[in-house]
Short mmCIF file of C-alpha atoms and ligand atoms in Angstrom, two decimals:
data_model
loop_
_atom_site.label_atom_id
_atom_site.label_comp_id
_atom_site.label_asym_id
_atom_site.label_seq_id
_atom_site.Cartn_x
_atom_site.Cartn_y
_atom_site.Cartn_z
CA MET A 20 -10.17 50.53 28.46
CA ARG A 21 -11.43 47.48 26.56
CA LEU A 22 -12.81 49.58 23.72
CA ALA A 23 -9.56 51.48 23.40
CA TYR A 24 -7.69 48.18 23.16
CA ILE A 25 -9.95 46.88 20.38
CA LEU A 26 -9.64 50.13 18.45
CA CYS A 27 -5.91 49.94 18.79
CA ILE A 28 -5.79 46.45 17.28
CA ALA A 29 -8.13 47.45 14.50
CA ALA A 30 -5.84 50.35 13.70
CA LEU A 31 -2.68 48.24 13.75
CA CYS A 32 -3.81 45.24 11.76
CA PRO A 33 -4.12 46.82 8.33
CA ALA A 34 -0.79 48.51 8.86
CA GLN A 35 0.88 45.11 9.32
CA ASP A 36 -0.66 43.72 6.16
CA VAL A 37 0.99 46.20 3.82
CA THR A 38 4.47 44.65 3.81
CA PRO A 39 6.28 45.82 0.68
CA VAL A 40 5.87 43.14 -2.00
CA ALA A 41 9.42 43.52 -3.25
CA ASP A 42 11.06 42.70 0.08
CA HIS A 43 11.31 38.91 0.23
CA SER A 44 14.06 38.65 2.80
CA GLY A 45 11.81 37.39 5.61
CA ASP A 46 9.81 35.00 3.41
CA ALA A 47 11.50 31.75 4.40
CA GLU A 48 11.21 32.66 8.09
CA THR A 49 7.51 33.57 7.81
CA GLY A 50 6.95 30.47 5.71
CA ARG A 51 8.51 28.36 8.42
CA TRP A 52 5.77 29.36 10.89
CA THR A 53 2.99 28.61 8.43
CA PHE A 54 4.70 25.30 7.66
CA ARG A 55 4.77 24.36 11.35
CA ILE A 56 1.04 24.88 11.66
CA PHE A 57 -0.25 23.34 8.44
CA CYS A 58 2.40 21.03 7.08
CA ALA A 59 4.60 19.72 9.91
CA PRO A 60 2.06 17.10 11.05
CA CYS A 61 2.86 15.15 7.87
CA HIS A 62 6.12 16.56 6.52
CA GLY A 63 7.89 16.86 9.89
CA ILE A 64 8.87 19.90 11.93
CA ARG A 65 12.08 20.25 9.85
CA ALA A 66 10.37 19.32 6.56
CA ASP A 67 12.45 16.14 6.43
CA GLY A 68 9.38 13.96 6.20
CA GLY A 69 7.15 11.75 8.28
CA ARG A 70 3.86 10.44 7.06
CA GLY A 71 4.43 12.70 4.05
CA PRO A 72 7.55 12.85 1.88
CA ASP A 73 10.86 14.45 2.84
CA LEU A 74 10.86 17.94 1.28
CA THR A 75 14.55 18.67 1.94
CA LEU A 76 15.91 16.53 -0.91
CA GLY A 77 15.94 19.41 -3.41
CA THR A 78 14.17 17.37 -6.07
CA TYR A 79 10.42 16.75 -6.24
CA SER A 80 7.99 14.45 -8.06
CA ALA A 81 5.83 17.52 -8.73
CA GLY A 82 8.71 19.24 -10.59
CA ASP A 83 11.65 21.31 -9.43
CA ARG A 84 10.60 24.86 -10.32
CA ASP A 85 9.07 27.24 -7.74
CA GLU A 86 5.85 27.19 -9.80
CA ASP A 87 5.70 23.39 -9.55
CA LEU A 88 5.94 23.49 -5.76
CA ALA A 89 3.43 26.35 -5.52
CA ARG A 90 1.02 24.42 -7.75
CA VAL A 91 1.19 21.20 -5.72
CA ILE A 92 0.63 23.15 -2.46
CA SER A 93 -2.25 25.08 -3.95
CA ARG A 94 -3.98 22.17 -5.73
CA GLY A 95 -2.80 19.21 -3.67
CA VAL A 96 -2.34 15.71 -5.10
CA PRO A 97 -5.85 14.33 -5.73
CA GLY A 98 -6.51 10.95 -4.16
CA THR A 99 -3.71 11.28 -1.59
CA GLU A 100 -3.39 12.81 1.88
CA MET A 101 -1.88 15.92 0.28
CA ALA A 102 -4.83 18.35 0.32
CA ALA A 103 -5.32 21.51 -1.76
CA TYR A 104 -4.38 24.57 0.33
CA ALA A 105 -5.63 27.20 -2.13
CA GLY A 106 -8.65 28.18 -0.03
CA ARG A 107 -6.88 27.94 3.31
CA VAL A 108 -3.70 29.92 2.79
CA SER A 109 -3.18 32.95 0.52
CA ASP A 110 -1.03 32.93 -2.63
CA GLU A 111 1.39 35.13 -0.73
CA GLU A 112 1.71 32.53 2.02
CA ILE A 113 2.16 29.75 -0.54
CA ARG A 114 5.06 31.74 -2.03
CA ARG A 115 6.57 31.97 1.47
CA LEU A 116 6.08 28.24 2.00
CA VAL A 117 8.00 27.60 -1.22
CA ALA A 118 10.75 29.97 -0.01
CA TYR A 119 10.91 28.02 3.24
CA ILE A 120 11.11 24.64 1.45
CA ARG A 121 13.92 26.04 -0.74
CA SER A 122 15.77 27.27 2.35
CA VAL A 123 15.88 23.81 3.97
CA ALA A 124 16.59 21.79 0.82
CA HIS A 125 20.07 20.35 0.53
CA THR A 126 21.41 19.09 -2.75
CA SER A 127 23.78 16.45 -1.39
CA ASP A 128 21.98 13.16 -1.40
CA ASN A 129 23.04 11.94 2.03
CA THR A 130 19.62 10.78 3.17
CA SER A 131 19.12 8.30 0.34
CA ILE A 132 19.39 4.68 1.24
CA ARG A 133 22.32 2.43 0.38
CA GLY A 134 20.61 -0.72 -0.71
CA ASP A 135 20.09 -2.95 -3.70
CA ILE A 136 16.67 -2.34 -5.27
CA ALA A 137 16.60 -5.66 -7.15
CA ALA A 138 17.59 -7.64 -4.04
CA GLY A 139 14.89 -5.73 -2.11
CA GLU A 140 12.27 -6.65 -4.68
CA THR A 141 13.18 -10.34 -4.32
CA ILE A 142 12.86 -10.11 -0.52
CA PHE A 143 9.52 -8.34 -0.93
CA TRP A 144 7.96 -11.19 -2.94
CA ASN A 145 9.76 -14.11 -1.28
CA LYS A 146 11.36 -14.08 2.18
CA GLY A 147 9.37 -11.03 3.40
CA GLY A 148 6.04 -12.35 2.14
CA CYS A 149 4.98 -8.71 1.72
CA GLY A 150 2.92 -9.52 -1.38
CA GLN A 151 0.53 -11.60 0.76
CA CYS A 152 -0.89 -8.33 2.05
CA HIS A 153 0.41 -5.60 -0.27
CA ARG A 154 0.08 -4.72 -3.91
CA THR A 155 2.53 -2.89 -6.15
CA GLY A 156 1.10 -2.21 -9.59
CA THR A 157 -0.97 -5.22 -10.61
CA LYS A 158 0.90 -7.77 -8.46
CA GLY A 159 0.12 -8.83 -4.91
CA SER A 160 -2.86 -8.63 -2.59
CA SER A 161 -4.80 -5.67 -1.22
CA ILE A 162 -5.33 -6.62 2.43
CA GLY A 163 -2.90 -3.86 3.51
CA PRO A 164 -2.26 -0.48 1.81
CA ASP A 165 -1.37 -0.36 -1.89
CA LEU A 166 2.37 0.38 -2.09
CA THR A 167 2.50 1.31 -5.80
CA ARG A 168 3.40 4.95 -5.03
CA VAL A 169 4.74 4.58 -1.51
CA GLY A 170 8.23 5.86 -2.38
CA ARG A 171 6.68 9.08 -3.54
CA GLN A 172 4.20 9.34 -0.68
CA ARG A 173 6.36 8.57 2.34
CA SER A 174 9.75 9.49 3.77
CA LEU A 175 12.49 6.96 4.30
CA ALA A 176 12.19 7.34 8.09
CA TYR A 177 8.47 6.57 7.89
CA LEU A 178 9.08 3.51 5.66
CA ARG A 179 11.70 2.19 8.08
CA ALA A 180 9.33 2.64 11.02
CA SER A 181 6.45 1.02 9.07
CA LEU A 182 8.62 -2.01 8.46
CA LEU A 183 10.20 -2.37 11.90
CA GLN A 184 7.46 -1.00 14.22
CA PRO A 185 4.15 -1.40 12.38
CA ASP A 186 2.16 -0.17 15.40
CA ALA A 187 4.03 3.15 15.56
CA ASP A 188 1.98 5.05 12.96
CA VAL A 189 -0.89 3.00 11.59
CA THR A 190 -1.92 4.04 8.07
CA PRO A 191 -5.29 5.87 8.28
CA GLY A 192 -8.09 3.52 7.20
CA TYR A 193 -6.12 0.34 8.02
CA ALA A 194 -6.70 -0.09 11.75
CA THR A 195 -7.51 -3.47 13.32
CA VAL A 196 -11.18 -4.40 13.72
CA THR A 197 -12.33 -7.12 16.14
CA VAL A 198 -15.86 -8.47 16.14
CA VAL A 199 -17.37 -11.00 18.55
CA THR A 200 -20.42 -12.63 16.99
CA ARG A 201 -23.55 -13.81 18.85
CA ASP A 202 -22.25 -17.40 18.83
CA GLY A 203 -19.06 -16.20 20.58
CA LYS A 204 -16.76 -16.32 17.57
CA LYS A 205 -14.01 -13.68 17.46
CA ILE A 206 -13.06 -12.38 14.00
CA VAL A 207 -10.11 -10.03 13.46
CA GLY A 208 -9.25 -8.12 10.31
CA VAL A 209 -8.08 -4.94 8.61
CA GLU A 210 -10.62 -2.09 8.55
CA ARG A 211 -12.42 -1.19 5.33
CA ASN A 212 -15.22 0.85 6.90
CA PHE A 213 -16.15 1.41 10.51
CA ASP A 214 -18.80 3.61 12.13
CA ASN A 215 -21.23 3.55 15.04
CA PHE A 216 -23.57 1.15 13.28
CA SER A 217 -21.51 -1.25 11.20
CA ALA A 218 -18.08 -2.64 10.42
CA GLN A 219 -16.57 -3.93 7.19
CA PHE A 220 -13.14 -5.55 7.20
CA VAL A 221 -10.89 -8.12 5.55
CA ASP A 222 -9.20 -10.93 7.46
CA LEU A 223 -5.63 -12.01 6.70
CA SER A 224 -6.80 -14.70 4.30
CA GLY A 225 -8.48 -11.98 2.26
CA LYS A 226 -12.04 -12.84 3.29
CA TYR A 227 -14.41 -9.86 3.45
CA TYR A 228 -16.85 -9.39 6.37
CA SER A 229 -19.70 -6.98 7.01
CA PHE A 230 -21.60 -6.74 10.32
CA GLU A 231 -24.29 -4.51 11.82
CA ARG A 232 -23.60 -3.56 15.43
CA GLU A 233 -27.04 -4.75 16.58
CA ASP A 234 -26.31 -8.26 15.27
CA VAL A 235 -23.09 -8.87 17.21
CA ILE A 236 -21.96 -8.96 20.85
CA SER A 237 -19.19 -6.40 20.29
CA MET A 238 -17.23 -4.62 17.61
CA LYS A 239 -14.17 -2.45 18.12
CA ARG A 240 -11.50 -0.70 16.12
CA GLU A 241 -7.98 -0.29 17.52
CA PRO A 242 -5.02 1.76 16.25
CA ARG A 243 -2.73 -1.23 15.96
CA SER A 244 -1.42 -3.01 12.90
CA LEU A 245 -2.01 -6.55 11.68
CA MET A 246 1.29 -6.38 9.86
CA PRO A 247 3.84 -8.73 11.50
CA SER A 248 6.13 -6.88 13.94
CA THR A 249 8.90 -9.45 13.57
CA TYR A 250 10.74 -8.12 10.48
CA GLY A 251 13.44 -6.55 12.70
CA GLN A 252 14.41 -10.09 13.77
CA VAL A 253 13.63 -11.97 10.55
CA LEU A 254 15.65 -9.66 8.30
CA ASN A 255 19.27 -8.58 8.79
CA GLU A 256 20.44 -4.96 8.32
CA THR A 257 21.44 -5.49 4.67
CA GLU A 258 18.07 -7.04 3.86
CA VAL A 259 16.25 -4.17 5.61
CA ASN A 260 18.22 -1.62 3.55
CA ASP A 261 17.60 -3.50 0.30
CA LEU A 262 13.89 -3.61 1.08
CA LEU A 263 13.85 0.13 1.91
CA ALA A 264 15.69 0.89 -1.35
CA PHE A 265 13.00 -1.08 -3.21
CA LEU A 266 10.15 0.66 -1.35
CA SER A 267 11.57 4.13 -2.06
CA SER A 268 11.86 3.21 -5.73
CA LEU A 269 8.09 2.60 -5.92
CA ARG A 270 6.90 5.83 -7.52
CA GLY A 271 3.87 4.74 -9.47
CA GLY A 272 5.62 3.51 -12.58
CA ARG A 273 5.34 -0.21 -11.96
C1 HEC B 330 -2.14 14.98 5.91
C2 HEC B 330 -0.74 14.93 5.51
C3 HEC B 330 -0.15 16.11 4.74
C4 HEC B 330 -0.21 17.46 5.07
C5 HEC B 330 -0.88 18.11 6.27
C6 HEC B 330 0.54 18.15 4.04
N1 HEC B 330 1.04 17.25 3.15
FE1 HEC B 330 2.21 17.71 1.54
N2 HEC B 330 2.14 15.75 0.96
C7 HEC B 330 1.58 14.72 1.67
C8 HEC B 330 1.71 13.49 0.90
C9 HEC B 330 1.23 12.10 1.32
C10 HEC B 330 2.36 13.84 -0.31
C11 HEC B 330 2.70 12.90 -1.47
C12 HEC B 330 1.55 12.90 -2.45
C13 HEC B 330 1.81 11.94 -3.60
O1 HEC B 330 1.48 10.77 -3.46
O2 HEC B 330 2.38 12.40 -4.61
C14 HEC B 330 2.63 15.27 -0.22
C15 HEC B 330 3.29 15.99 -1.21
C16 HEC B 330 3.74 17.30 -1.06
C17 HEC B 330 4.60 17.99 -1.98
C18 HEC B 330 5.13 17.42 -3.29
C19 HEC B 330 6.40 16.66 -3.04
C20 HEC B 330 6.94 16.11 -4.33
O3 HEC B 330 8.01 15.45 -4.27
O4 HEC B 330 6.34 16.31 -5.38
C21 HEC B 330 4.83 19.23 -1.47
C22 HEC B 330 5.71 20.33 -2.06
C23 HEC B 330 4.09 19.33 -0.25
N3 HEC B 330 3.43 18.13 -0.04
C24 HEC B 330 4.05 20.45 0.56
C25 HEC B 330 3.15 20.59 1.62
C26 HEC B 330 2.94 21.84 2.31
C27 HEC B 330 3.68 23.14 2.02
C28 HEC B 330 1.99 21.60 3.25
C29 HEC B 330 1.35 22.58 4.22
C30 HEC B 330 0.69 23.73 3.62
C31 HEC B 330 1.62 20.18 3.16
N4 HEC B 330 2.34 19.62 2.15
C32 HEC B 330 0.73 19.53 4.00
C33 HEC B 330 0.98 14.81 2.90
C34 HEC B 330 0.64 16.01 3.53
C1 HEC B 331 -0.20 -9.94 7.23
C2 HEC B 331 -0.30 -8.79 6.34
C3 HEC B 331 0.93 -7.96 6.10
C4 HEC B 331 2.20 -8.38 5.71
C5 HEC B 331 2.71 -9.79 5.51
C6 HEC B 331 2.96 -7.17 5.51
N1 HEC B 331 2.22 -6.06 5.76
FE1 HEC B 331 2.78 -4.13 5.58
N2 HEC B 331 0.99 -3.51 6.29
C7 HEC B 331 -0.08 -4.34 6.62
C8 HEC B 331 -1.18 -3.55 7.15
C9 HEC B 331 -2.50 -4.08 7.64
C10 HEC B 331 -0.74 -2.20 7.12
C11 HEC B 331 -1.54 -0.97 7.58
C12 HEC B 331 -1.37 -0.73 9.07
C13 HEC B 331 -0.02 -0.17 9.39
O1 HEC B 331 0.19 1.03 9.18
O2 HEC B 331 0.85 -0.95 9.82
C14 HEC B 331 0.63 -2.21 6.58
C15 HEC B 331 1.41 -1.09 6.36
C16 HEC B 331 2.62 -1.08 5.67
C17 HEC B 331 3.34 0.11 5.25
C18 HEC B 331 2.88 1.56 5.46
C19 HEC B 331 2.14 2.00 4.19
C20 HEC B 331 1.69 3.43 4.23
O3 HEC B 331 1.56 4.02 3.15
O4 HEC B 331 1.44 3.97 5.31
C21 HEC B 331 4.48 -0.31 4.62
C22 HEC B 331 5.56 0.58 4.00
C23 HEC B 331 4.48 -1.75 4.65
N3 HEC B 331 3.33 -2.18 5.29
C24 HEC B 331 5.49 -2.53 4.11
C25 HEC B 331 5.52 -3.92 4.23
C26 HEC B 331 6.66 -4.72 3.81
C27 HEC B 331 7.91 -4.19 3.14
C28 HEC B 331 6.34 -6.01 4.13
C29 HEC B 331 7.21 -7.25 3.94
C30 HEC B 331 8.51 -7.21 4.57
C31 HEC B 331 5.00 -6.02 4.71
N4 HEC B 331 4.55 -4.72 4.77
C32 HEC B 331 4.31 -7.15 5.11
C33 HEC B 331 -0.11 -5.71 6.48
C34 HEC B 331 0.96 -6.51 6.13
#
């Protein structure tokens, strides 16, 4: 019985692989399943973004041709969370992923934010105090993540959540580290490195610390943010939208 079953599968599999190359009608649908497995964790189940950018806008930093999208999927964006998929999915599957992205893209720009970029920039450096922890280009501090390319890297929904609920999705590599030293002093900061043996972190004044586990009473890393969670109260709706417009305009050029 079992052997017959295995033989049956072996006989069927190659038959399924020889789909005619010219028939692309099911591509977007097949691509959707691949997308759900590999891409949805960052780009969202509907491709409208999350930790990664919204892919439904119909226009892309990588370029707007099918080849541009295929290239960015295949090679990734070095130095970002966007990995190269060339070894993991076939060229055929990449073509189907592009077909899927095309099928969900809308050209009307109804997800863009209504806000004043210049007003947002002023809030960023003044009322918001964002520059105390963040850098854009050469300005600001690097306690929190560098925001120079954040408009390209993240969706609007993610940026809004980052601003209003910092604990919701903590940027990888920027968790909160707490160390209690032998003399009972508790030091809290933003992770730089953390493993079983040591911790390196920066406190909110920008001071850098490095400890070996054996030299301290305790060290722990928690998935919460040291970014203030009060911006929803401190800023009104117009100010939030202006700030989001400014953040989405940060595409690496500044
Ligand atoms: C771990 C998170 C993550 C995963 C998983 C991921 N991406 Fe990305 N992706 C990103 C980020 C972040 C960027 C923005 C990179 C940058 O800074 O330019 C990006 C960029 C892109 C872009 C370019 C967008 C543009 O405007 O140029 C495309 C297209 C894309 N991803 C498609 C995919 C596809 C298809 C998959 C699945 C095979 C995938 N991504 C998986 C995080 C991810
Ligand atoms: C006291 C330091 C501090 C201040 C002030 C601060 N942030 Fe943050 N921010 C952080 C830290 C730490 C993180 C990383 C942990 C997390 O995801 O919340 C972060 C994360 C972010 C992210 C997510 C970045 C990414 O790529 O995932 C955005 C966007 C952001 N902050 C915007 C702002 C804006 C806008 C302001 C001003 C209104 C601000 N922050 C003020 C410390 C700060």
